[in-house]
GROMACS .gro file of C-alpha atoms in nm:
model
  449
    1MET     CA    1  -5.590   5.039  -2.252
    2HIS     CA    2  -5.452   5.207  -1.936
    3ARG     CA    3  -5.780   5.180  -1.744
    4LEU     CA    4  -5.777   4.802  -1.789
    5ILE     CA    5  -5.411   4.761  -1.702
    6LYS     CA    6  -5.460   4.975  -1.385
    7ARG     CA    7  -5.737   4.762  -1.266
    8GLY     CA    8  -5.578   4.440  -1.339
    9LEU     CA    9  -5.815   4.358  -1.633
   10MET     CA   10  -5.536   4.336  -1.885
   11PHE     CA   11  -5.188   4.180  -1.824
   12GLY     CA   12  -5.325   4.075  -1.477
   13ASN     CA   13  -5.184   3.776  -1.288
   14LEU     CA   14  -4.854   3.777  -1.488
   15ILE     CA   15  -4.542   3.638  -1.322
   16GLU     CA   16  -4.269   3.899  -1.225
   17VAL     CA   17  -3.916   3.814  -1.325
   18ALA     CA   18  -3.676   4.043  -1.143
   19SER     CA   19  -3.398   3.848  -0.996
   20PRO     CA   20  -3.063   3.837  -1.196
   21VAL     CA   21  -3.059   3.451  -1.177
   22LEU     CA   22  -3.403   3.420  -1.333
   23VAL     CA   23  -3.334   3.691  -1.593
   24GLU     CA   24  -3.008   3.503  -1.693
   25ARG     CA   25  -3.195   3.168  -1.715
   26TYR     CA   26  -3.473   3.336  -1.933
   27ASN     CA   27  -3.204   3.466  -2.165
   28ARG     CA   28  -3.040   3.132  -2.204
   29ALA     CA   29  -3.382   2.984  -2.294
   30LEU     CA   30  -3.466   3.275  -2.519
   31LYS     CA   31  -3.130   3.239  -2.700
   32HIS     CA   32  -3.186   2.863  -2.733
   33LEU     CA   33  -3.528   2.906  -2.888
   34THR     CA   34  -3.504   3.211  -3.099
   35GLY     CA   35  -3.146   3.330  -3.109
   36LYS     CA   36  -3.234   3.657  -2.931
   37THR     CA   37  -3.191   3.793  -2.576
   38THR     CA   38  -3.339   4.070  -2.374
   39GLY     CA   39  -3.147   4.362  -2.208
   40LEU     CA   40  -3.435   4.422  -1.959
   41SER     CA   41  -3.351   4.349  -1.590
   42ASP     CA   42  -3.713   4.296  -1.503
   43PHE     CA   43  -4.025   4.206  -1.686
   44HIS     CA   44  -4.347   3.995  -1.655
   45ILE     CA   45  -4.430   3.665  -1.830
   46ASP     CA   46  -4.747   3.469  -1.908
   47VAL     CA   47  -4.809   3.092  -1.878
   48SER     CA   48  -4.589   3.040  -2.193
   49GLY     CA   49  -4.309   3.267  -2.088
   50TYR     CA   50  -4.404   3.536  -2.320
   51SER     CA   51  -4.344   3.896  -2.204
   52PRO     CA   52  -4.519   4.201  -2.333
   53GLU     CA   53  -4.229   4.417  -2.227
   54ILE     CA   54  -3.983   4.197  -2.429
   55GLY     CA   55  -4.220   4.194  -2.721
   56ASP     CA   56  -4.211   4.577  -2.718
   57GLU     CA   57  -3.831   4.561  -2.679
   58LEU     CA   58  -3.779   4.326  -2.967
   59GLY     CA   59  -4.059   4.481  -3.181
   60ASP     CA   60  -4.204   4.129  -3.219
   61HIS     CA   61  -4.491   4.018  -3.002
   62LEU     CA   62  -4.489   3.677  -3.169
   63TYR     CA   63  -4.118   3.599  -3.078
   64LEU     CA   64  -4.231   3.275  -2.904
   65ASN     CA   65  -4.512   3.206  -3.160
   66HIS     CA   66  -4.370   3.232  -3.509
   67ASN     CA   67  -4.641   3.229  -3.776
   68GLY     CA   68  -4.888   3.189  -3.498
   69VAL     CA   69  -4.853   2.815  -3.478
   70ASN     CA   70  -4.631   2.575  -3.280
   71ARG     CA   71  -4.613   2.801  -2.980
   72GLN     CA   72  -4.270   2.785  -2.798
   73PHE     CA   73  -4.258   2.833  -2.421
   74ILE     CA   74  -4.013   2.910  -2.146
   75LEU     CA   75  -4.081   2.788  -1.790
   76LEU     CA   76  -3.897   2.951  -1.502
   77THR     CA   77  -4.141   2.829  -1.233
   78THR     CA   78  -4.445   2.610  -1.204
   79GLU     CA   79  -4.628   2.909  -1.077
   80GLN     CA   80  -4.674   3.009  -1.435
   81LYS     CA   81  -4.968   2.767  -1.454
   82THR     CA   82  -5.177   3.037  -1.287
   83ALA     CA   83  -5.097   3.304  -1.546
   84PRO     CA   84  -5.299   3.385  -1.848
   85LEU     CA   85  -5.189   3.320  -2.205
   86LEU     CA   86  -5.154   3.652  -2.404
   87ASN     CA   87  -5.185   3.690  -2.779
   88ALA     CA   88  -5.346   3.349  -2.803
   89LYS     CA   89  -5.381   3.226  -3.166
   90PHE     CA   90  -5.551   2.893  -3.068
   91SER     CA   91  -5.807   2.849  -2.782
   92THR     CA   92  -5.658   2.526  -2.674
   93SER     CA   93  -5.305   2.654  -2.615
   94ARG     CA   94  -5.345   2.771  -2.250
   95ASP     CA   95  -5.523   2.449  -2.134
   96ILE     CA   96  -5.250   2.241  -2.304
   97LEU     CA   97  -4.978   2.439  -2.113
   98ARG     CA   98  -5.156   2.433  -1.785
   99GLY     CA   99  -5.219   2.058  -1.826
  100PHE     CA  100  -4.857   1.994  -1.910
  101ILE     CA  101  -4.741   2.188  -1.601
  102SER     CA  102  -4.987   2.022  -1.367
  103GLU     CA  103  -4.917   1.672  -1.486
  104ASN     CA  104  -4.540   1.723  -1.451
  105GLU     CA  105  -4.532   1.967  -1.161
  106ARG     CA  106  -4.293   1.772  -0.947
  107GLN     CA  107  -4.040   1.718  -1.217
  108LEU     CA  108  -4.070   2.065  -1.339
  109PHE     CA  109  -4.022   2.200  -1.001
  110ALA     CA  110  -3.705   2.011  -0.965
  111LEU     CA  111  -3.576   2.109  -1.315
  112THR     CA  112  -3.665   2.478  -1.277
  113ALA     CA  113  -3.481   2.494  -0.948
  114ARG     CA  114  -3.154   2.476  -1.148
  115ASP     CA  115  -3.244   2.582  -1.509
  116ALA     CA  116  -3.521   2.719  -1.727
  117VAL     CA  117  -3.720   2.457  -1.920
  118ALA     CA  118  -3.777   2.549  -2.291
  119GLY     CA  119  -4.008   2.370  -2.531
  120GLU     CA  120  -4.265   2.383  -2.809
  121LEU     CA  121  -4.623   2.286  -2.867
  122VAL     CA  122  -4.564   2.082  -3.182
  123ASN     CA  123  -4.824   1.999  -3.451
  124SER     CA  124  -4.816   1.873  -3.803
  125VAL     CA  125  -4.806   2.219  -3.958
  126PHE     CA  126  -4.552   2.514  -3.950
  127SER     CA  127  -4.771   2.768  -4.136
  128VAL     CA  128  -5.138   2.827  -4.198
  129THR     CA  129  -5.116   3.067  -4.499
  130ASP     CA  130  -5.409   2.880  -4.638
  131PRO     CA  131  -5.729   2.806  -4.440
  132VAL     CA  132  -5.715   2.439  -4.559
  133ARG     CA  133  -5.395   2.381  -4.362
  134LEU     CA  134  -5.599   2.407  -4.032
  135PHE     CA  135  -5.750   2.078  -4.115
  136ASP     CA  136  -5.405   1.914  -4.099
  137ILE     CA  137  -5.393   2.000  -3.731
  138ARG     CA  138  -5.512   1.690  -3.548
  139LYS     CA  139  -5.303   1.673  -3.230
  140VAL     CA  140  -5.037   1.860  -3.036
  141VAL     CA  141  -4.744   1.705  -2.878
  142ILE     CA  142  -4.523   1.884  -2.613
  143GLU     CA  143  -4.145   1.872  -2.652
  144ALA     CA  144  -3.940   2.013  -2.369
  145ASP     CA  145  -3.599   2.006  -2.203
  146THR     CA  146  -3.382   2.240  -2.001
  147THR     CA  147  -3.136   2.473  -2.172
  148GLU     CA  148  -2.851   2.246  -2.065
  149GLY     CA  149  -3.021   1.932  -2.206
  150THR     CA  150  -3.088   1.769  -1.866
  151LEU     CA  151  -3.364   1.540  -1.996
  152ARG     CA  152  -3.157   1.445  -2.307
  153ASP     CA  153  -2.862   1.367  -2.080
  154ALA     CA  154  -3.080   1.173  -1.834
  155ASP     CA  155  -3.215   0.960  -2.121
  156ARG     CA  156  -2.856   0.902  -2.243
  157LEU     CA  157  -2.747   0.819  -1.887
  158GLY     CA  158  -3.034   0.583  -1.841
  159GLN     CA  159  -2.930   0.392  -2.158
  160MET     CA  160  -2.565   0.383  -2.044
  161VAL     CA  161  -2.682   0.246  -1.702
  162ASP     CA  162  -2.874  -0.028  -1.873
  163ARG     CA  163  -2.578  -0.121  -2.088
  164PHE     CA  164  -2.356  -0.119  -1.785
  165LYS     CA  165  -2.589  -0.354  -1.603
  166GLY     CA  166  -2.657  -0.577  -1.903
  167GLU     CA  167  -2.319  -0.626  -2.071
  168GLU     CA  168  -2.088  -0.886  -1.920
  169ASP     CA  169  -1.768  -0.688  -1.967
  170ALA     CA  170  -1.902  -0.338  -1.885
  171TRP     CA  171  -1.715  -0.330  -1.550
  172PHE     CA  172  -1.396  -0.310  -1.751
  173ASP     CA  173  -1.508  -0.042  -2.002
  174ASP     CA  174  -1.331   0.265  -1.871
  175VAL     CA  175  -1.473   0.483  -2.136
  176LEU     CA  176  -1.835   0.390  -2.057
  177ILE     CA  177  -1.774   0.443  -1.677
  178ALA     CA  178  -1.606   0.784  -1.732
  179ASP     CA  179  -1.896   0.888  -1.970
  180MET     CA  180  -2.147   0.781  -1.703
  181ILE     CA  181  -1.968   0.982  -1.432
  182THR     CA  182  -1.956   1.283  -1.642
  183VAL     CA  183  -2.316   1.292  -1.742
  184ALA     CA  184  -2.423   1.207  -1.377
  185LYS     CA  185  -2.267   1.522  -1.266
  186ARG     CA  186  -2.520   1.705  -1.473
  187THR     CA  187  -2.827   1.497  -1.412
  188GLY     CA  188  -2.778   1.340  -1.071
  189ASP     CA  189  -2.866   0.975  -0.990
  190VAL     CA  190  -3.133   0.881  -1.235
  191THR     CA  191  -3.167   0.541  -1.103
  192ARG     CA  192  -3.294   0.678  -0.757
  193ASN     CA  193  -3.438   1.006  -0.895
  194PRO     CA  194  -3.551   0.951  -1.246
  195VAL     CA  195  -3.573   1.282  -1.446
  196GLN     CA  196  -3.851   1.228  -1.700
  197LEU     CA  197  -4.149   1.430  -1.825
  198LYS     CA  198  -4.459   1.245  -1.923
  199TYR     CA  199  -4.533   1.201  -2.286
  200MET     CA  200  -4.839   1.413  -2.363
  201GLU     CA  201  -5.049   1.462  -2.680
  202PHE     CA  202  -5.371   1.657  -2.713
  203GLN     CA  203  -5.638   1.602  -2.975
  204GLN     CA  204  -5.735   1.908  -3.168
  205ASP     CA  205  -6.080   1.835  -3.307
  206ASN     CA  206  -6.245   2.144  -3.173
  207PHE     CA  207  -6.082   2.475  -3.135
  208TRP     CA  208  -6.089   2.854  -3.211
  209THR     CA  209  -5.811   3.017  -3.401
  210ALA     CA  210  -5.742   3.384  -3.456
  211HIS     CA  211  -5.621   3.314  -3.809
  212PHE     CA  212  -5.829   3.439  -4.104
  213GLY     CA  213  -6.024   3.675  -3.886
  214GLY     CA  214  -6.140   3.420  -3.638
  215LEU     CA  215  -6.257   3.063  -3.703
  216TYR     CA  216  -6.439   2.816  -3.493
  217MET     CA  217  -6.353   2.445  -3.584
  218PHE     CA  218  -6.600   2.191  -3.471
  219ARG     CA  219  -6.494   1.845  -3.596
  220GLY     CA  220  -6.556   1.622  -3.294
  221VAL     CA  221  -6.940   1.661  -3.290
  222ASP     CA  222  -7.218   1.465  -3.461
  223HIS     CA  223  -7.268   1.744  -3.718
  224PRO     CA  224  -6.934   1.901  -3.795
  225ALA     CA  225  -6.897   2.258  -3.920
  226LEU     CA  226  -6.649   2.548  -3.945
  227ILE     CA  227  -6.786   2.895  -3.834
  228ALA     CA  228  -6.611   3.198  -3.958
  229ARG     CA  229  -6.639   3.550  -3.805
  230GLY     CA  230  -6.574   3.702  -4.146
  231ASP     CA  231  -6.688   3.617  -4.499
  232LYS     CA  232  -6.700   3.231  -4.535
  233ASN     CA  233  -6.647   3.279  -4.920
  234SER     CA  234  -6.312   3.420  -4.866
  235LEU     CA  235  -6.194   3.078  -4.716
  236GLY     CA  236  -6.223   2.893  -5.039
  237GLU     CA  237  -6.316   2.522  -5.074
  238LEU     CA  238  -6.262   2.329  -4.741
  239PRO     CA  239  -6.278   1.962  -4.651
  240ILE     CA  240  -6.584   1.995  -4.430
  241THR     CA  241  -6.946   1.962  -4.511
  242TYR     CA  242  -7.070   2.290  -4.362
  243THR     CA  243  -6.913   2.628  -4.349
  244PHE     CA  244  -7.097   2.915  -4.188
  245ASP     CA  245  -7.021   3.282  -4.107
  246PHE     CA  246  -7.185   3.522  -3.859
  247GLY     CA  247  -7.444   3.623  -4.123
  248ASP     CA  248  -7.584   3.263  -4.117
  249ARG     CA  249  -7.762   3.305  -3.789
  250ASN     CA  250  -8.024   3.048  -3.843
  251LYS     CA  251  -7.783   2.788  -3.965
  252ILE     CA  252  -7.554   2.854  -3.669
  253ALA     CA  253  -7.853   2.826  -3.433
  254LYS     CA  254  -7.945   2.486  -3.597
  255PHE     CA  255  -7.587   2.367  -3.576
  256LEU     CA  256  -7.574   2.443  -3.195
  257ASP     CA  257  -7.908   2.281  -3.146
  258TYR     CA  258  -7.849   1.969  -3.337
  259ASN     CA  259  -7.532   1.906  -3.152
  260ASP     CA  260  -7.705   1.979  -2.818
  261LEU     CA  261  -7.437   2.249  -2.732
  262VAL     CA  262  -7.663   2.525  -2.590
  263GLU     CA  263  -7.940   2.572  -2.344
  264PRO     CA  264  -8.170   2.878  -2.274
  265ILE     CA  265  -8.058   3.088  -1.978
  266VAL     CA  266  -8.414   3.069  -1.826
  267LYS     CA  267  -8.390   2.679  -1.838
  268ALA     CA  268  -8.073   2.664  -1.648
  269ARG     CA  269  -8.109   2.562  -1.277
  270GLY     CA  270  -7.911   2.701  -0.989
  271ILE     CA  271  -7.868   3.054  -1.143
  272ASP     CA  272  -8.062   3.383  -1.106
  273ALA     CA  273  -8.176   3.389  -1.474
  274ALA     CA  274  -8.364   3.725  -1.411
  275ALA     CA  275  -8.049   3.897  -1.273
  276ILE     CA  276  -7.851   3.768  -1.574
  277LEU     CA  277  -8.110   3.906  -1.810
  278ARG     CA  278  -8.125   4.232  -1.643
  279GLN     CA  279  -7.747   4.274  -1.658
  280LYS     CA  280  -7.749   4.188  -2.027
  281MET     CA  281  -8.015   4.458  -2.083
  282ASP     CA  282  -7.814   4.717  -1.885
  283PHE     CA  283  -7.510   4.652  -2.118
  284ILE     CA  284  -7.733   4.703  -2.424
  285VAL     CA  285  -7.852   5.030  -2.284
  286VAL     CA  286  -7.484   5.136  -2.229
  287ASP     CA  287  -7.403   5.049  -2.581
  288ALA     CA  288  -7.713   5.255  -2.706
  289ALA     CA  289  -7.600   5.544  -2.489
  290GLN     CA  290  -7.257   5.543  -2.638
  291GLU     CA  291  -7.414   5.556  -2.981
  292SER     CA  292  -7.618   5.864  -2.866
  293GLY     CA  293  -7.304   6.031  -2.709
  294LEU     CA  294  -7.444   6.025  -2.361
  295ASP     CA  295  -7.212   6.066  -2.067
  296LEU     CA  296  -7.227   5.757  -1.833
  297SER     CA  297  -6.948   5.867  -1.598
  298GLY     CA  298  -7.032   5.750  -1.247
  299ALA     CA  299  -7.358   5.591  -1.355
  300THR     CA  300  -7.516   5.330  -1.133
  301ARG     CA  301  -7.757   5.048  -1.219
  302ARG     CA  302  -8.041   5.268  -1.114
  303ASP     CA  303  -7.920   5.541  -1.347
  304ILE     CA  304  -7.890   5.300  -1.638
  305ARG     CA  305  -8.235   5.160  -1.590
  306ALA     CA  306  -8.386   5.513  -1.552
  307LEU     CA  307  -8.217   5.593  -1.881
  308ALA     CA  308  -8.375   5.281  -2.042
  309ARG     CA  309  -8.732   5.384  -1.914
  310GLY     CA  310  -8.693   5.730  -2.047
  311ASN     CA  311  -8.562   5.612  -2.394
  312ALA     CA  312  -8.737   5.283  -2.446
  313ASP     CA  313  -8.855   5.367  -2.784
  314ARG     CA  314  -8.494   5.433  -2.899
  315LEU     CA  315  -8.348   5.110  -2.760
  316PRO     CA  316  -8.251   4.834  -3.012
  317GLU     CA  317  -8.444   4.503  -3.063
  318GLU     CA  318  -8.203   4.312  -2.846
  319TYR     CA  319  -8.329   4.509  -2.547
  320HIS     CA  320  -8.697   4.454  -2.618
  321GLY     CA  321  -8.648   4.083  -2.680
  322LEU     CA  322  -8.484   4.023  -2.347
  323ARG     CA  323  -8.729   4.250  -2.168
  324LYS     CA  324  -9.013   4.025  -2.293
  325LEU     CA  325  -8.834   3.713  -2.179
  326LEU     CA  326  -8.772   3.881  -1.836
  327ASP     CA  327  -9.138   3.958  -1.818
  328TRP     CA  328  -9.218   3.595  -1.878
  329ALA     CA  329  -8.968   3.475  -1.620
  330GLU     CA  330  -9.075   3.711  -1.353
  331ASN     CA  331  -9.441   3.792  -1.413
  332GLY     CA  332  -9.588   3.497  -1.606
  333ALA     CA  333  -9.629   3.696  -1.928
  334PRO     CA  334  -9.682   3.509  -2.259
  335TRP     CA  335  -9.377   3.321  -2.381
  336PRO     CA  336  -9.186   3.528  -2.642
  337LYS     CA  337  -9.095   3.337  -2.939
  338ILE     CA  338  -8.749   3.473  -3.010
  339LYS     CA  339  -8.635   3.311  -3.326
  340SER     CA  340  -8.278   3.277  -3.451
  341ASP     CA  341  -8.313   3.571  -3.678
  342HIS     CA  342  -8.394   3.801  -3.385
  343PRO     CA  343  -8.110   4.014  -3.263
  344ALA     CA  344  -8.168   3.904  -2.906
  345TYR     CA  345  -8.158   3.531  -2.987
  346PHE     CA  346  -7.796   3.451  -2.901
  347TYR     CA  347  -7.816   3.667  -2.584
  348THR     CA  348  -8.079   3.416  -2.445
  349LEU     CA  349  -7.844   3.116  -2.462
  350ARG     CA  350  -7.549   2.981  -2.281
  351ALA     CA  351  -7.340   2.665  -2.345
  352ALA     CA  352  -7.475   2.332  -2.228
  353ASP     CA  353  -7.281   2.114  -1.991
  354THR     CA  354  -7.047   1.937  -2.244
  355PRO     CA  355  -6.667   1.922  -2.288
  356LEU     CA  356  -6.707   2.200  -2.549
  357ARG     CA  357  -6.864   2.438  -2.296
  358ASP     CA  358  -6.577   2.702  -2.305
  359LEU     CA  359  -6.557   2.699  -2.675
  360VAL     CA  360  -6.929   2.741  -2.723
  361ASN     CA  361  -6.949   3.020  -2.467
  362MET     CA  362  -6.661   3.181  -2.657
  363LEU     CA  363  -6.866   3.166  -2.986
  364LEU     CA  364  -7.183   3.297  -2.811
  365ALA     CA  365  -6.975   3.593  -2.674
  366GLU     CA  366  -6.898   3.699  -3.026
  367LEU     CA  367  -7.256   3.635  -3.143
  368ALA     CA  368  -7.394   3.865  -2.852
  369PRO     CA  369  -7.103   4.125  -2.831
  370LYS     CA  370  -7.303   4.390  -2.647
  371ASP     CA  371  -7.286   4.171  -2.333
  372VAL     CA  372  -6.945   4.299  -2.241
  373ARG     CA  373  -6.913   4.093  -1.932
  374GLN     CA  374  -6.952   3.772  -2.119
  375LEU     CA  375  -6.718   3.897  -2.387
  376PHE     CA  376  -6.455   3.979  -2.136
  377ILE     CA  377  -6.489   3.645  -1.947
  378CYS     CA  378  -6.518   3.421  -2.253
  379HIS     CA  379  -6.317   3.586  -2.524
  380LYS     CA  380  -6.066   3.842  -2.412
  381GLU     CA  381  -5.904   3.885  -2.756
  382ALA     CA  382  -6.246   3.991  -2.891
  383PHE     CA  383  -6.307   4.210  -2.588
  384TYR     CA  384  -5.977   4.398  -2.626
  385ALA     CA  385  -6.031   4.449  -2.992
  386ALA     CA  386  -6.380   4.585  -2.930
  387TYR     CA  387  -6.275   4.794  -2.633
  388ALA     CA  388  -6.017   4.984  -2.859
  389GLY     CA  389  -6.300   5.120  -3.065
  390TRP     CA  390  -6.537   5.236  -2.780
  391SER     CA  391  -6.601   5.584  -2.672
  392GLU     CA  392  -6.414   5.703  -2.366
  393THR     CA  393  -6.744   5.710  -2.175
  394LYS     CA  394  -6.813   5.337  -2.241
  395LYS     CA  395  -6.453   5.231  -2.167
  396SER     CA  396  -6.475   5.403  -1.835
  397TYR     CA  397  -6.809   5.260  -1.751
  398VAL     CA  398  -6.712   4.900  -1.853
  399ALA     CA  399  -6.372   4.910  -1.671
  400ASP     CA  400  -6.539   5.041  -1.360
  401PHE     CA  401  -6.808   4.768  -1.377
  402LEU     CA  402  -6.568   4.489  -1.424
  403ASP     CA  403  -6.342   4.602  -1.156
  404ARG     CA  404  -6.628   4.649  -0.914
  405GLU     CA  405  -6.853   4.350  -0.981
  406TYR     CA  406  -6.635   4.089  -1.156
  407GLN     CA  407  -6.273   4.128  -1.006
  408VAL     CA  408  -6.395   4.095  -0.654
  409ASP     CA  409  -6.534   3.741  -0.705
  410LYS     CA  410  -6.420   3.598  -1.038
  411ALA     CA  411  -6.499   3.237  -0.952
  412GLY     CA  412  -6.849   3.332  -0.817
  413ALA     CA  413  -6.927   3.540  -1.128
  414ARG     CA  414  -6.826   3.256  -1.359
  415ALA     CA  415  -7.020   3.007  -1.167
  416ALA     CA  416  -7.331   3.222  -1.155
  417LEU     CA  417  -7.324   3.280  -1.533
  418PHE     CA  418  -7.184   2.962  -1.681
  419GLY     CA  419  -7.140   2.698  -1.416
  420HIS     CA  420  -7.329   2.364  -1.410
  421ASP     CA  421  -7.239   2.270  -1.055
  422ALA     CA  422  -7.467   2.503  -0.867
  423PRO     CA  423  -7.753   2.377  -0.651
  424MET     CA  424  -8.033   2.235  -0.861
  425ASP     CA  425  -8.308   2.428  -0.684
  426ALA     CA  426  -8.423   2.716  -0.907
  427PRO     CA  427  -8.422   3.069  -0.757
  428ALA     CA  428  -8.754   3.156  -0.602
  429ALA     CA  429  -8.779   3.482  -0.797
  430VAL     CA  430  -8.760   3.302  -1.134
  431ARG     CA  431  -9.009   3.086  -1.289
  432VAL     CA  432  -8.844   2.795  -1.472
  433ALA     CA  433  -9.022   2.664  -1.774
  434GLU     CA  434  -9.139   2.295  -1.771
  435PRO     CA  435  -8.871   2.092  -1.952
  436ASP     CA  436  -9.114   1.992  -2.239
  437LEU     CA  437  -9.217   2.344  -2.298
  438VAL     CA  438  -8.870   2.466  -2.333
  439GLN     CA  439  -8.770   2.176  -2.545
  440ARG     CA  440  -9.067   2.251  -2.769
  441VAL     CA  441  -9.051   2.629  -2.807
  442GLY     CA  442  -8.762   2.761  -2.586
  443PRO     CA  443  -8.583   3.060  -2.744
  444TRP     CA  444  -8.509   2.839  -3.046
  445GLY     CA  445  -8.850   2.908  -3.191
  446ALA     CA  446  -8.789   2.825  -3.557
  447VAL     CA  447  -8.531   2.568  -3.483
  448ARG     CA  448  -8.713   2.306  -3.275
  449ARG     CA  449  -9.020   2.143  -3.434
   0.00000   0.00000   0.00000
């Protein structure tokens, strides 16, 4: 993984903790949550406060995520909202933490100026040893306070202030007044500067989880389903009508279609569909070259495409399906009916503009894993797992590509591939199908009637 780390493609954008004051605050919070402390004098943390260095030190990379549920967090600074979430077990966790920090930024800024804020993403289960327990997860509530209990004390002080103002003889209650003074020394004047975090809860109808080999839960759609990366039969009986695994390609395609969750790349406006198809084809060639043991060190796009021309008969069906679609887009060739059982099918799609866009793109990335750029952007856990099994040649090529063409403009690359806010004018070099034609036959083929 050293290539990825060196280029900032792994453990990038983490927050450095190097000052003795912050290390001491982190240790107080860590002790408060887990009973453990670190002996490190500097380390890096993600949005949740998890540190890979401390994980190595403790021999436990789930030290803030026991059993992979109810993730705990340590906030030293509101700047953590810009950091990634490492070792994610649920796809919603990072957005929940970022949303919590953003909604309470002013309060958290004031609190973290004096102490660390420690908390937990609390749901209704503490263990998911059985897949059926995932269906008990309906919402996540955030509980948080400083290690010194500032919020608890502020709430207590507020109650005492109300009592002092409301009770007729409170002026003569020396014990009450003494308690108010003592607590106010820790919290400040809560009547002028109230210290309170917004109560926030997050519905969990649709999510990905790393548990049980990787599962996609879709409950908040018209036609609910659970999609498993591994064998669906190993999950047992579940309280949902449809359960699919990656072998059920046609059923997954119908599920995505019936819920209007995807659209063909060539239908999407405001993107260079031809360029996207060509890049996907290049990645498929790279994958085939790895299988053949070819050296791709220093290979350019021209080299990759020359390799494709010279070995066209040895390339997989994914490549040929995309080549036919590209020929239609650029040259007006006959429309290729790419059905859901075709290896290229999921490479031809992207998520439609719905609230589930990120989750659907995550699923599509796993269904079309040879597109390593999409896999890296949409599903880093799956990318890192796949990367570990590649040849040194492919590792080098992919790391160089992502560093050269993705890192320099992440926002632009994401917008070009997955965004829905781009100008509505179609690129001149790409022919966009008439809406009724795409709706009728689009890459769905066997799906739409």
